[in-house]
Tab-separated table of C-alpha atoms in Angstrom:
chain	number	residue	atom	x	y	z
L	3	UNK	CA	-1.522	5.026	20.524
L	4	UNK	CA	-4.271	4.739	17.888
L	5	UNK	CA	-3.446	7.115	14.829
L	6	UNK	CA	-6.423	8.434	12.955
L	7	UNK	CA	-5.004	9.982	9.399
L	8	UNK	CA	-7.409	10.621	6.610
L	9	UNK	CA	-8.258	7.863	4.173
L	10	UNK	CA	-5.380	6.630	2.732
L	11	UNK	CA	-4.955	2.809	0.888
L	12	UNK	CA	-2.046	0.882	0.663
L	13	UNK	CA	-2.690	-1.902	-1.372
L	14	UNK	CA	-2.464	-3.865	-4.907
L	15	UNK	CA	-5.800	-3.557	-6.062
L	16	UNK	CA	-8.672	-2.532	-4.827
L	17	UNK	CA	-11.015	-5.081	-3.067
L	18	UNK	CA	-7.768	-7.395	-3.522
L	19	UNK	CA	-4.573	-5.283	-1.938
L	20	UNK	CA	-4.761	-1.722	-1.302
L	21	UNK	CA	-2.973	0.924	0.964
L	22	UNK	CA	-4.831	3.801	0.919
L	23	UNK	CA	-3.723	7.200	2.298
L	24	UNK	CA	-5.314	10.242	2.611
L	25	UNK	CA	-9.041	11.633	1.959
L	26	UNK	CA	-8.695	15.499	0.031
L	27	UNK	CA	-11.154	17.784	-0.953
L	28	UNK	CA	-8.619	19.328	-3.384
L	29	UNK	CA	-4.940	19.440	-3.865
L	30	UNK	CA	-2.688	22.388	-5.204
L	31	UNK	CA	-1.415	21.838	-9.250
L	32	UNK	CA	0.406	23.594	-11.735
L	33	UNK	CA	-1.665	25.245	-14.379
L	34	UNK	CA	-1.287	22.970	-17.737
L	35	UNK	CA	0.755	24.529	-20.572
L	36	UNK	CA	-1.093	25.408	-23.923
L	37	UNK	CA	-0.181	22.374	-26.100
L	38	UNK	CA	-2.043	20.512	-23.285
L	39	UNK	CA	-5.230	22.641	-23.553
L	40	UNK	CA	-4.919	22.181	-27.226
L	41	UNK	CA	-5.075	18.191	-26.796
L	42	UNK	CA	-8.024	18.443	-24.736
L	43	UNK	CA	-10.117	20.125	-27.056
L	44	UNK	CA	-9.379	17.615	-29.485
L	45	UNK	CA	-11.184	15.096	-26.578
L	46	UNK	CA	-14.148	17.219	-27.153
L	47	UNK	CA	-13.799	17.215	-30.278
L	48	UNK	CA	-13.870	13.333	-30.943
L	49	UNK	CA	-16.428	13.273	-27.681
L	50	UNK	CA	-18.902	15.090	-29.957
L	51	UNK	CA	-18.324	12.621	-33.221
L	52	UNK	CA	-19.009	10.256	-31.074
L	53	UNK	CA	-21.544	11.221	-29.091
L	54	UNK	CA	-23.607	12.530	-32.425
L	55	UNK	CA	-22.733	10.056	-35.592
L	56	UNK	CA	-21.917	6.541	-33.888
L	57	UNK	CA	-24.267	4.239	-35.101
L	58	UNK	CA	-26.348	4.033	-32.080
L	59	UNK	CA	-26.845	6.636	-29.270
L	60	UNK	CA	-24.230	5.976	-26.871
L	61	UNK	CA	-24.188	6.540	-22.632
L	62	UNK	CA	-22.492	10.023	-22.324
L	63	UNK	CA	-21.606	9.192	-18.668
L	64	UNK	CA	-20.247	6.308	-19.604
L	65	UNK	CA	-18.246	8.134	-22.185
L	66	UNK	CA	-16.780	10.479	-19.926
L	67	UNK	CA	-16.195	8.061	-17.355
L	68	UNK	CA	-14.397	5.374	-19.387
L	69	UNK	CA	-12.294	8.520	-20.552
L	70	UNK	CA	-11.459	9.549	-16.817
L	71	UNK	CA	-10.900	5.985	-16.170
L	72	UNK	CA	-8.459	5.595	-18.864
L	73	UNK	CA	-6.101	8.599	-18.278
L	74	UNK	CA	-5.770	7.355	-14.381
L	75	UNK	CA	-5.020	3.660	-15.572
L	76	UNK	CA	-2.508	4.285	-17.944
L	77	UNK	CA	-0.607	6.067	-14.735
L	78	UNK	CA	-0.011	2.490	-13.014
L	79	UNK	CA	-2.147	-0.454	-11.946
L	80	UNK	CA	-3.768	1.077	-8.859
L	81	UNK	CA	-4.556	4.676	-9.557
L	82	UNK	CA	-8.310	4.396	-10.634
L	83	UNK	CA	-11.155	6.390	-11.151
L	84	UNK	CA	-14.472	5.196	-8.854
L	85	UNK	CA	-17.826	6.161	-9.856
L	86	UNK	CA	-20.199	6.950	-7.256
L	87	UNK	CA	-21.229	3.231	-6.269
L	88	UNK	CA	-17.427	2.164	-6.461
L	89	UNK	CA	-16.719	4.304	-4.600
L	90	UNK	CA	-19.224	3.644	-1.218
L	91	UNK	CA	-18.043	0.446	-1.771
L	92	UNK	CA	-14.432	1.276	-1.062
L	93	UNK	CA	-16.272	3.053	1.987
L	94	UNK	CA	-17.404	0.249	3.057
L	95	UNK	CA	-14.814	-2.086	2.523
L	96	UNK	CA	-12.373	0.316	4.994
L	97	UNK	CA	-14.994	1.170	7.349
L	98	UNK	CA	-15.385	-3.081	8.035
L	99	UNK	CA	-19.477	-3.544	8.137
L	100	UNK	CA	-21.830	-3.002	6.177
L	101	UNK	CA	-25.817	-3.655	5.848
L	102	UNK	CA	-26.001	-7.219	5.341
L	103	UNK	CA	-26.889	-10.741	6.176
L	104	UNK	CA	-23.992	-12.244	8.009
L	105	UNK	CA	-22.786	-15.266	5.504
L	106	UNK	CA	-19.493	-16.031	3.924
L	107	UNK	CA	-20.590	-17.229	0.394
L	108	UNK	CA	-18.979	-19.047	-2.864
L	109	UNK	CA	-20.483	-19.839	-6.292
L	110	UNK	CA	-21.609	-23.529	-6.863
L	111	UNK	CA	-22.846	-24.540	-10.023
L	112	UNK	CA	-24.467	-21.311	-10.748
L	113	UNK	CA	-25.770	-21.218	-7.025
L	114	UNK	CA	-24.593	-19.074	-4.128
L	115	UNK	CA	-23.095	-21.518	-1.898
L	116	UNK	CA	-23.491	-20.793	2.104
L	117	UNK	CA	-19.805	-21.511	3.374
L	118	UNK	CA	-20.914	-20.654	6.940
L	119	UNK	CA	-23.168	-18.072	8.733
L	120	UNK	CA	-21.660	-15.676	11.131
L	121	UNK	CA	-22.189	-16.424	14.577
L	122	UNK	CA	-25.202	-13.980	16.215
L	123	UNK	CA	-25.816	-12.112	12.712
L	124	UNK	CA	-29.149	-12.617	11.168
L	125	UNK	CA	-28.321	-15.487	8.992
L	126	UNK	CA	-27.436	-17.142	11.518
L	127	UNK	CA	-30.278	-16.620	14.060
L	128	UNK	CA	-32.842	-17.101	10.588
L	129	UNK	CA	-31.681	-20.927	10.660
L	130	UNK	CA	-29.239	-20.823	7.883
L	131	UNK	CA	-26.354	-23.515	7.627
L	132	UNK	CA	-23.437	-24.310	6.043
L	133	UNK	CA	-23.758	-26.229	2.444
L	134	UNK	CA	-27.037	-24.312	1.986
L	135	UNK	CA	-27.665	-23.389	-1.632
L	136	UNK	CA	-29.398	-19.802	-2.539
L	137	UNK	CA	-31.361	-20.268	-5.578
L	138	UNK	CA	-33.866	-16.728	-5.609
L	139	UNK	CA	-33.134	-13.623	-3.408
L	140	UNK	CA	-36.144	-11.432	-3.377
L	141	UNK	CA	-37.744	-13.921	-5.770
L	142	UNK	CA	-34.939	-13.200	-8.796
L	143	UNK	CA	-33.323	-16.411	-9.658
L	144	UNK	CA	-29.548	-16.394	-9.048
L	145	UNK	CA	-28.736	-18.686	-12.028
L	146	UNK	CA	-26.870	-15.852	-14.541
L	147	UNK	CA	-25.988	-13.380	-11.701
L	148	UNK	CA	-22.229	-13.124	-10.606
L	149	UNK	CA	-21.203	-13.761	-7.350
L	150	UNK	CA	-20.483	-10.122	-6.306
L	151	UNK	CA	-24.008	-9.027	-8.029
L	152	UNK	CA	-25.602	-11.420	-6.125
L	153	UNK	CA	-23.860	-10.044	-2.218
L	154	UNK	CA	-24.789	-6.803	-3.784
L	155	UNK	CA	-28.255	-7.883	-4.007
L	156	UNK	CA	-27.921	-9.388	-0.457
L	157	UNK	CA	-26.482	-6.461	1.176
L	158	UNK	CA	-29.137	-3.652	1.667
L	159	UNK	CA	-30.167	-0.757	3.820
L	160	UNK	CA	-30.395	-2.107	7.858
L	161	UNK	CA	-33.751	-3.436	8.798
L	162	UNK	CA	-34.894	-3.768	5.177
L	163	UNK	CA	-36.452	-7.370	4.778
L	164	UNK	CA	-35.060	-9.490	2.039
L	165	UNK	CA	-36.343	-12.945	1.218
L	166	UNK	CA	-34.154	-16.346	0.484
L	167	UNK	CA	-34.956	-19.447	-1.465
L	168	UNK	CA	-32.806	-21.969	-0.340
L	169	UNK	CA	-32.250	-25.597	-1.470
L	170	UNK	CA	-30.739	-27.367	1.450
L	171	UNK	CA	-29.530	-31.523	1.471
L	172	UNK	CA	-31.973	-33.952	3.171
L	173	UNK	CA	-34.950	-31.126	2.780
L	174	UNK	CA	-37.600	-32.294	0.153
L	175	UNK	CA	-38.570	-28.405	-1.138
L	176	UNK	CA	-37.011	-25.380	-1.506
L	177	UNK	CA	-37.107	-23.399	1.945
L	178	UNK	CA	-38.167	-19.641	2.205
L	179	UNK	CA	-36.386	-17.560	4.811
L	180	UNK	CA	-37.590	-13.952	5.311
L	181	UNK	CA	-34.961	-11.656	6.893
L	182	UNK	CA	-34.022	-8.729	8.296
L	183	UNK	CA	-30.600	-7.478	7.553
L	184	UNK	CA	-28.354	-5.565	10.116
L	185	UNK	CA	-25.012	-4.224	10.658
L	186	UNK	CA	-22.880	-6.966	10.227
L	187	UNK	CA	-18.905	-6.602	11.187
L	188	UNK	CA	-16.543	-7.734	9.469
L	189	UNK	CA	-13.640	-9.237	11.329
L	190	UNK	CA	-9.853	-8.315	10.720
L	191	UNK	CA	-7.983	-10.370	12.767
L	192	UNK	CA	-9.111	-13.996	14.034
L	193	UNK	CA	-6.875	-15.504	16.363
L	194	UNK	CA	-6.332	-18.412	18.932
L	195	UNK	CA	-3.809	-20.620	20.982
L	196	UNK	CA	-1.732	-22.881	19.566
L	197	UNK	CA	-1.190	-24.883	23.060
L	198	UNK	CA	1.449	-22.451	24.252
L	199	UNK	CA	1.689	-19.960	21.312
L	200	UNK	CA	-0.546	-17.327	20.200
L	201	UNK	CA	-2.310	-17.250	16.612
L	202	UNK	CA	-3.096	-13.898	15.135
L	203	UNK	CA	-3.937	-13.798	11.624
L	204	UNK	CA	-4.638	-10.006	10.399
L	205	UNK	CA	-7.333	-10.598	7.348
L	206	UNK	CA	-7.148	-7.131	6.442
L	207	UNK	CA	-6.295	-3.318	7.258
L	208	UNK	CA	-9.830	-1.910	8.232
L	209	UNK	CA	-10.992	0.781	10.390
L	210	UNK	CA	-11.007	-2.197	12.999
L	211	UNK	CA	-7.945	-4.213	12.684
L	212	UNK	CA	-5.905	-2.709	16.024
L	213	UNK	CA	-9.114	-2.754	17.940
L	214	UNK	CA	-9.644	-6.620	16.637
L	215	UNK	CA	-5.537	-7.388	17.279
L	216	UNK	CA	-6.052	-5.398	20.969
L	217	UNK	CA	-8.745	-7.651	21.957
L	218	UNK	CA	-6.978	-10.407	19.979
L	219	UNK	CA	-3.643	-10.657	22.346
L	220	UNK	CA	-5.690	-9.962	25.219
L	221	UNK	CA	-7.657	-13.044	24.723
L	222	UNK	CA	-4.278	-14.863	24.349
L	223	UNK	CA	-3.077	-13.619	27.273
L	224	UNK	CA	-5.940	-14.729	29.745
L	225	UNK	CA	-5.832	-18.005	28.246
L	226	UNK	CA	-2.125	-18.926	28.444
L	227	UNK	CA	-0.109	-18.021	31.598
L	228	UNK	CA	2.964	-15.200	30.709
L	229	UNK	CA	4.939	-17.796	32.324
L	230	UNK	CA	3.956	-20.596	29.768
L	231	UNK	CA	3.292	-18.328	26.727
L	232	UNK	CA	6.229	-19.111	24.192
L	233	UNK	CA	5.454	-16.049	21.657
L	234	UNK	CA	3.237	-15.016	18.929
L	235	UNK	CA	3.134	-15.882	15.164
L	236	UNK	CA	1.615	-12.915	13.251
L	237	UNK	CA	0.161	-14.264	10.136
L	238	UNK	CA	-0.009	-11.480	7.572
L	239	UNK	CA	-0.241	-14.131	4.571
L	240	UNK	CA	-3.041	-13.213	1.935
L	241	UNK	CA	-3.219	-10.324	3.455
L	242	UNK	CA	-3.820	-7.393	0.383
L	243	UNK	CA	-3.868	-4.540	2.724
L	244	UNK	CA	-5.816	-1.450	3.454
L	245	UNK	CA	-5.593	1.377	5.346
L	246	UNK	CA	-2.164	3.159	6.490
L	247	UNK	CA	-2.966	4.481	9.726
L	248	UNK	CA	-3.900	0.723	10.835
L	249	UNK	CA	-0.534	-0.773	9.429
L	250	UNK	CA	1.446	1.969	11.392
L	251	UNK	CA	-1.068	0.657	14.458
L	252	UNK	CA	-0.706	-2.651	14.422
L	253	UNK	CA	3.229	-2.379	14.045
L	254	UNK	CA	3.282	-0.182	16.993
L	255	UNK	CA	1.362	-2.891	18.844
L	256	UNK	CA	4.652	-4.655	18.999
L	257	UNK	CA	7.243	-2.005	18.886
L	258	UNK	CA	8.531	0.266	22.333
L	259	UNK	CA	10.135	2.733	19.911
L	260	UNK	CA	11.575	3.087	16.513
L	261	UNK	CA	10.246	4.777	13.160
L	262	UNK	CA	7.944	2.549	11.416
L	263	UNK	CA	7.420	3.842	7.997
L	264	UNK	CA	8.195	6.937	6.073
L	265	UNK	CA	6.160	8.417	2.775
L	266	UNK	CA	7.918	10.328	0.572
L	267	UNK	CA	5.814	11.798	-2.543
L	268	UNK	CA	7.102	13.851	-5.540
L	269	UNK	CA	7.708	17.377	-3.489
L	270	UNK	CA	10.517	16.585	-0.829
L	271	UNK	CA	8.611	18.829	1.757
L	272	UNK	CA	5.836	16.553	1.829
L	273	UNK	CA	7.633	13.292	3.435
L	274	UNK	CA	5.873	11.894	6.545
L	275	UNK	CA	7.879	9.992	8.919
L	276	UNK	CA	6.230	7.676	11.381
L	277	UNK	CA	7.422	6.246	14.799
L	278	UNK	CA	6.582	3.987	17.642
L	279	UNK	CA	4.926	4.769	20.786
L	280	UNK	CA	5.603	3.022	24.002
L	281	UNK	CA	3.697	0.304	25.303
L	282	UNK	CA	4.927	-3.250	23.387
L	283	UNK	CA	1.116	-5.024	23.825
L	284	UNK	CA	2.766	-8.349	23.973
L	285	UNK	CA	5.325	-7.604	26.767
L	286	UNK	CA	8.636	-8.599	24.507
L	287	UNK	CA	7.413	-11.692	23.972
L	288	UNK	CA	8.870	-13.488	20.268
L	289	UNK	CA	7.029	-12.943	17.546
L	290	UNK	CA	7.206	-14.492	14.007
L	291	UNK	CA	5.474	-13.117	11.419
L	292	UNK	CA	4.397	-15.294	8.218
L	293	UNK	CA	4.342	-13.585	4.951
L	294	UNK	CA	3.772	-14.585	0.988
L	295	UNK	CA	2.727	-13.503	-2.380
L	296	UNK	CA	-0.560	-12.965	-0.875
L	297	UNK	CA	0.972	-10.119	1.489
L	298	UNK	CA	0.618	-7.075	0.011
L	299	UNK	CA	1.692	-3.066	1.315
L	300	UNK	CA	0.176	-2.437	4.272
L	301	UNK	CA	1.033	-6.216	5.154
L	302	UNK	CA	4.544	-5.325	3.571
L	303	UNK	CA	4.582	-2.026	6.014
L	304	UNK	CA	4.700	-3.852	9.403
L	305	UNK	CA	6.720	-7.008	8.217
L	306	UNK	CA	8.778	-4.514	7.031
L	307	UNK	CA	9.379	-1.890	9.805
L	308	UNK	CA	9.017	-5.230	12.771
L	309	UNK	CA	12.445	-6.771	10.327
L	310	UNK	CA	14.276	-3.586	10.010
L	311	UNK	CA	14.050	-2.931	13.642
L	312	UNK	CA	14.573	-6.745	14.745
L	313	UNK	CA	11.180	-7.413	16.451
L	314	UNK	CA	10.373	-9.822	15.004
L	315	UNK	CA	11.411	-12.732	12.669
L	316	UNK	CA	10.050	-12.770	9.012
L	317	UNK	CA	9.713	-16.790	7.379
L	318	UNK	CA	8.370	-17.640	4.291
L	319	UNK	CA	8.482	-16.881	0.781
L	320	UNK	CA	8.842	-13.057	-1.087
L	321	UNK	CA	5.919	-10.809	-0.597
L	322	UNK	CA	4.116	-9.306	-2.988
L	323	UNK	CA	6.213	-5.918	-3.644
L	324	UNK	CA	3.465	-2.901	-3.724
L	325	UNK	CA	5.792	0.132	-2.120
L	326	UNK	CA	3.285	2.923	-3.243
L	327	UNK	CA	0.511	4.717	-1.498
L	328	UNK	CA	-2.963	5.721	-3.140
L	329	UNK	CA	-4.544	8.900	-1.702
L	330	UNK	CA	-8.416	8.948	-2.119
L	331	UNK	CA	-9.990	12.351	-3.847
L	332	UNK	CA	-13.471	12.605	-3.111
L	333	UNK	CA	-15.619	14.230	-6.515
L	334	UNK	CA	-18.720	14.798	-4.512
L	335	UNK	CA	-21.651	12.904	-6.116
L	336	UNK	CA	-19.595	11.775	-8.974
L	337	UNK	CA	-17.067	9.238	-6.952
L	338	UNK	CA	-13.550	9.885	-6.338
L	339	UNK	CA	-10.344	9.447	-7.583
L	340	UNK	CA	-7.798	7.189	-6.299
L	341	UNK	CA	-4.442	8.013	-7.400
L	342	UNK	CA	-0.912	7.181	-6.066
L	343	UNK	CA	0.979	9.999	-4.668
L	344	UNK	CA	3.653	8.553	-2.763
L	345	UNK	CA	5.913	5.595	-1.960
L	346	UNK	CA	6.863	4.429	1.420
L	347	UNK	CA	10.176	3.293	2.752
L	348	UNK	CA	11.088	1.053	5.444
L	349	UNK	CA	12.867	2.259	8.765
L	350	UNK	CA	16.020	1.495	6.893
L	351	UNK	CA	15.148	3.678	4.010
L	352	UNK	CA	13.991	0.711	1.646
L	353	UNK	CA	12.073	1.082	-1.066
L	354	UNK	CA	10.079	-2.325	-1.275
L	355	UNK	CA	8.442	-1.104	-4.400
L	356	UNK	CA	8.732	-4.055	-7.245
L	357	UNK	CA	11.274	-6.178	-4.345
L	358	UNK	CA	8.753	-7.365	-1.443
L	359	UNK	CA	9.884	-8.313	1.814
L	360	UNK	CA	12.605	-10.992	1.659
L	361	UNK	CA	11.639	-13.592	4.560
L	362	UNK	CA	15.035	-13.677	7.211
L	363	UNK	CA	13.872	-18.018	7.313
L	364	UNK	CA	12.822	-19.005	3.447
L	365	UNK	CA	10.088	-21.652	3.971
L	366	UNK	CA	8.288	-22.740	1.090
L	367	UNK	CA	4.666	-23.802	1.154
L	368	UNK	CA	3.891	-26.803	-1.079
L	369	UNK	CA	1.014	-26.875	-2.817
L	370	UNK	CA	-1.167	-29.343	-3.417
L	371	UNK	CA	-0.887	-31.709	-6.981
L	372	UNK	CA	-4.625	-30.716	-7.679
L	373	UNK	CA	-3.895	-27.315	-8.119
L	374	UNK	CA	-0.013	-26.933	-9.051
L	375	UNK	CA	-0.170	-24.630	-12.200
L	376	UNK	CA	-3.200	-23.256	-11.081
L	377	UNK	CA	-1.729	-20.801	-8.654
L	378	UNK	CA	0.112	-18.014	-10.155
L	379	UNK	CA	2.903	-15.915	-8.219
L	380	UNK	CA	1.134	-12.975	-7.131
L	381	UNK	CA	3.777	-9.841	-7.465
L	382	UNK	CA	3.788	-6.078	-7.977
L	383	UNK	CA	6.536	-6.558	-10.876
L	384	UNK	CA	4.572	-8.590	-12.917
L	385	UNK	CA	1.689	-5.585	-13.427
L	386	UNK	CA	1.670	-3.858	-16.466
L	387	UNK	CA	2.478	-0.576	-16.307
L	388	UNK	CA	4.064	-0.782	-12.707
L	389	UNK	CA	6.137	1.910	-10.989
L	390	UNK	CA	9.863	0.543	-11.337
L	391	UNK	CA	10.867	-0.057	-8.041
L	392	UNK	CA	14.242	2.364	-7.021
L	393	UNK	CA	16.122	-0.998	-6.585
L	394	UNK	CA	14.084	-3.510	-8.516
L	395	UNK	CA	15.737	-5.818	-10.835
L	396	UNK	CA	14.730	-8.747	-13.286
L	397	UNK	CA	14.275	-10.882	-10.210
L	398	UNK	CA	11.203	-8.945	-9.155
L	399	UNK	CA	8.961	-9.535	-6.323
L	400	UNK	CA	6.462	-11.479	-5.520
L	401	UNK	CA	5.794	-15.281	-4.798
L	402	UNK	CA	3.075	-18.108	-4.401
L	403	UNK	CA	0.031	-17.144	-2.676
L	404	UNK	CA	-1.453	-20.339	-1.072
L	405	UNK	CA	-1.743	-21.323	2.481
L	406	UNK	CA	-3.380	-24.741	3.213
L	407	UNK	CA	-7.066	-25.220	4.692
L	408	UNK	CA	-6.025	-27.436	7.644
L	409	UNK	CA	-3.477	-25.677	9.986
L	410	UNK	CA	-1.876	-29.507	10.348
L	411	UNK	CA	-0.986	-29.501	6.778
L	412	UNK	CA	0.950	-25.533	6.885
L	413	UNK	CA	4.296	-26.440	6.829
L	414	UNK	CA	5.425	-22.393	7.243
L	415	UNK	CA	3.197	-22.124	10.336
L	416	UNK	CA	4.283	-25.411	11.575
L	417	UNK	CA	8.278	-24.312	10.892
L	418	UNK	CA	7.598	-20.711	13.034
L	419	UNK	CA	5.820	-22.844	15.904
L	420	UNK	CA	8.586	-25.356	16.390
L	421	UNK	CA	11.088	-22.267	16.229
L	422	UNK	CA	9.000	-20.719	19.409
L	423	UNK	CA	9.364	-23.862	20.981
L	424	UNK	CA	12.970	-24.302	20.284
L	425	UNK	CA	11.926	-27.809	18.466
L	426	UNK	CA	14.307	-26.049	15.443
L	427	UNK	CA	16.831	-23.251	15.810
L	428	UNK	CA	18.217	-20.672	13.174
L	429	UNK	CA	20.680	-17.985	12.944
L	430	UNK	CA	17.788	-15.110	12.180
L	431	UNK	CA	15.212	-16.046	15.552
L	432	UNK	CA	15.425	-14.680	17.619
L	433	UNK	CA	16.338	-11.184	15.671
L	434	UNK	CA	19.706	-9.040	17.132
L	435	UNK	CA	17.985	-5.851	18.460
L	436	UNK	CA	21.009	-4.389	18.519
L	437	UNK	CA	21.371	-4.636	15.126
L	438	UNK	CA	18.403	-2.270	15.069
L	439	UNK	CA	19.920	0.531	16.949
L	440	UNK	CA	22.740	0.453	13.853
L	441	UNK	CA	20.277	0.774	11.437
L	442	UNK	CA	18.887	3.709	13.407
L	443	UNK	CA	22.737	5.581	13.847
L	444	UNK	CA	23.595	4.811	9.666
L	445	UNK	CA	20.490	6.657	8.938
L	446	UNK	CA	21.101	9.162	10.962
């Protein structure tokens, strides 16, 4: 069953890991006390020094906003304050298309670098390749822009012409392309067969991720014969998050019954307990999922809930550890809030929260000598100003975040297919279901 709640983010950071939760017009408070009134008129106080005697005429909305935006980061590293663009971009980034070209795209020596069109997107159907450099959109040069100013400037309003200079290898003058841009879909999950196992790597938690997984496995399925099919490996590796309703989706794709998740904010009432429907996509067949540093909350929600209820087999190295929820508080024209209002526990009542996921089969990745020390250990604990985790300790959470290019080089994916295939063996795959039924009576 597809759950549709209201916008709500799990995640690290926004565009980068984010679990969001629920969309709110307005939500009950407690009226402030008088010393706190007092305080804020001693904001408008300095607001109006500032505003009339700094030595040159400052941006009022930018004064209020870096205010707001202050108070809400000095909460914890995800609650944020989105000004009206942010904030449609958020919109975007959940709803999974946008108005746009169809290219993945890099920086290259000042240049937007082409890393591949999307198949049947307007890029693509325009002529552009891969390797093709973007020197001028709309005749601005993109020498001094940033990369995400310049897919702002490429993203538009659907239809709207826009017009590409490109310098492309072997051509002897730049090349103008003309196009129109159109609704171009993002996708969440990409999968394929591994000879007898099937591939699902969720990219993200977006409006479309169970519809993408759906289609995904069903794909699989008419390919390989049940007979012949060994399992699946669910890749949730650099996976930052998203929405909740779709992590609480795509773990029921796999699950007959069973809570999956719980949220419990700061008034007890409020918990929200979530549980499996029937109807296990994959038929029972094994499934390993990969995690890493790179797998963040809503990727921490389903390795979580398919562990504690011994679905599924968790390898590789400590996720990323972001246990909290961010609910999104629309401000009309002036952006929204985002602001953490709960944290969510596993179906054994874990609080992941500054611990991440500890893999049942610890397989490390190695990385390559060209960039060892140039990958950091991506982890909730290390954040400034980070909720302290119920059982976090110095050890913290959080690991590596690199997976290799070349799927003949990725030693963790390589380690869960042999497992499927019964080329290795260990204790933890397949998982004890009945283990999962205790967990289920001790919390009861």
């Amino acid at each position: 069953m597809i759950r549709k709640t209201s916008l709500v983010l799990l995640g690290a950071l926004l565009g980068s890991t984010a679990t969001l939760a629920v969309y709110s017009a307005g939500l009950p408070a407690q009226a402030a006390g008088s010393s706190t009134y007092r305080e804020l008129s001693v904001f408008g106080e300095v607001f109006e020094r500032v505003r009339a005697q700094y030595v040159t005429p400052p941006n009022e909305q930018k004064l209020v906003e870096s205010a707001i935006s202050g108070m809400l980061t000095s909460l914890d590293p995800h609650s944020s304050y989105m000004n009206a663009k942010d904030a449609d971009d958020m919109r975007t980034q959940t709803r999974g298309e946008f108005g746009g070209l169809g290219i993945e795209v890099t920086m290259d020596n000042e240049l937007v670098k082409v890393i591949a069109p999307i198949d049947d997107t307007p890029a693509s159907k325009a002529g552009v390749l891969a390797g093709d450099l973007i020197s001028k959109i709309d005749g601005t040069d993109v020498r001094g822009l940033k990369l995400e100013d310049a897919v702002d400037k490429m993203r538009g309003e659907v239809g709207a012409p826009i017009k590409l200079t490109i310098l492309r290898k072997g051509a002897d003058k730049p090349i103008e392309l003309t196009i129109k841009r159109d609704i171009i879909a993002v996708q969440a999950v990409k999968t394929r067969v591994e000879g007898d196992v099937g591939y699902l790597r969720v990219i993200s938690f977006t409006e479309k991720t169970y519809d993408d997984l759906k289609k995904g496995i069903e794909k699989i399925q008419a390919q390989v014969p049940n007979d012949k099919l060994k399992g699946f490996v669910l890749d949730l590796r650099l996976n930052p998050g998203g929405l909740l309703d779709q992590a609480i989706n795509v773990s029921d794709a796999f699950l007959n019954k069973g809570e999956i998740v719980s949220t419990r904010g700061r008034v007890e009432s409020e918990t929200r307990r979530f549980s499996a429907t029937d109807g296990d996509l994959v038929n029972g067949k094994p499934v390993i999922v990969l995690v890493n540093g790179g797998s963040a909350s809503a990727s921490e929600i389903v390795s979580g809930a398919l562990q504690d209820l011994k679905r599924a087999t968790v390898l590789g190295t400590r996720s990323f550890g972001k246990g909290s929820v961010q609910t999104i508080i629309p401000l009309g024209d002036n952006g929204a809030l985002r602001l953490t209002t709960a944290l969510y526990y596993t179906p054994s009542g874990k609080s992941i929260q500054g611990i991440g996921i500890t893999p049942d089969i610890k397989v490390e990745e190695p990385i390559p000598a060209e960039l060892q020390g140039k990958i950091e250990t991506a982890a909730e604990s290390a954040l400034k100003g980070h909720i302290k985790g119920q059982d976090e300790t110095e050890e913290g959470s959080g690991s590596a975040a690199y997976v290799p290019p070349d799927p003949k080089d990725d030693v963790q994916l390589n380690y869960a297919l042999d497992l499927l295939r019964g080329k290795k063996t260990d204790p933890a795959f397949p998982p004890d279901q009945a283990k999962a039924v205790a967990v289920e009576q001790q919390k009861k």
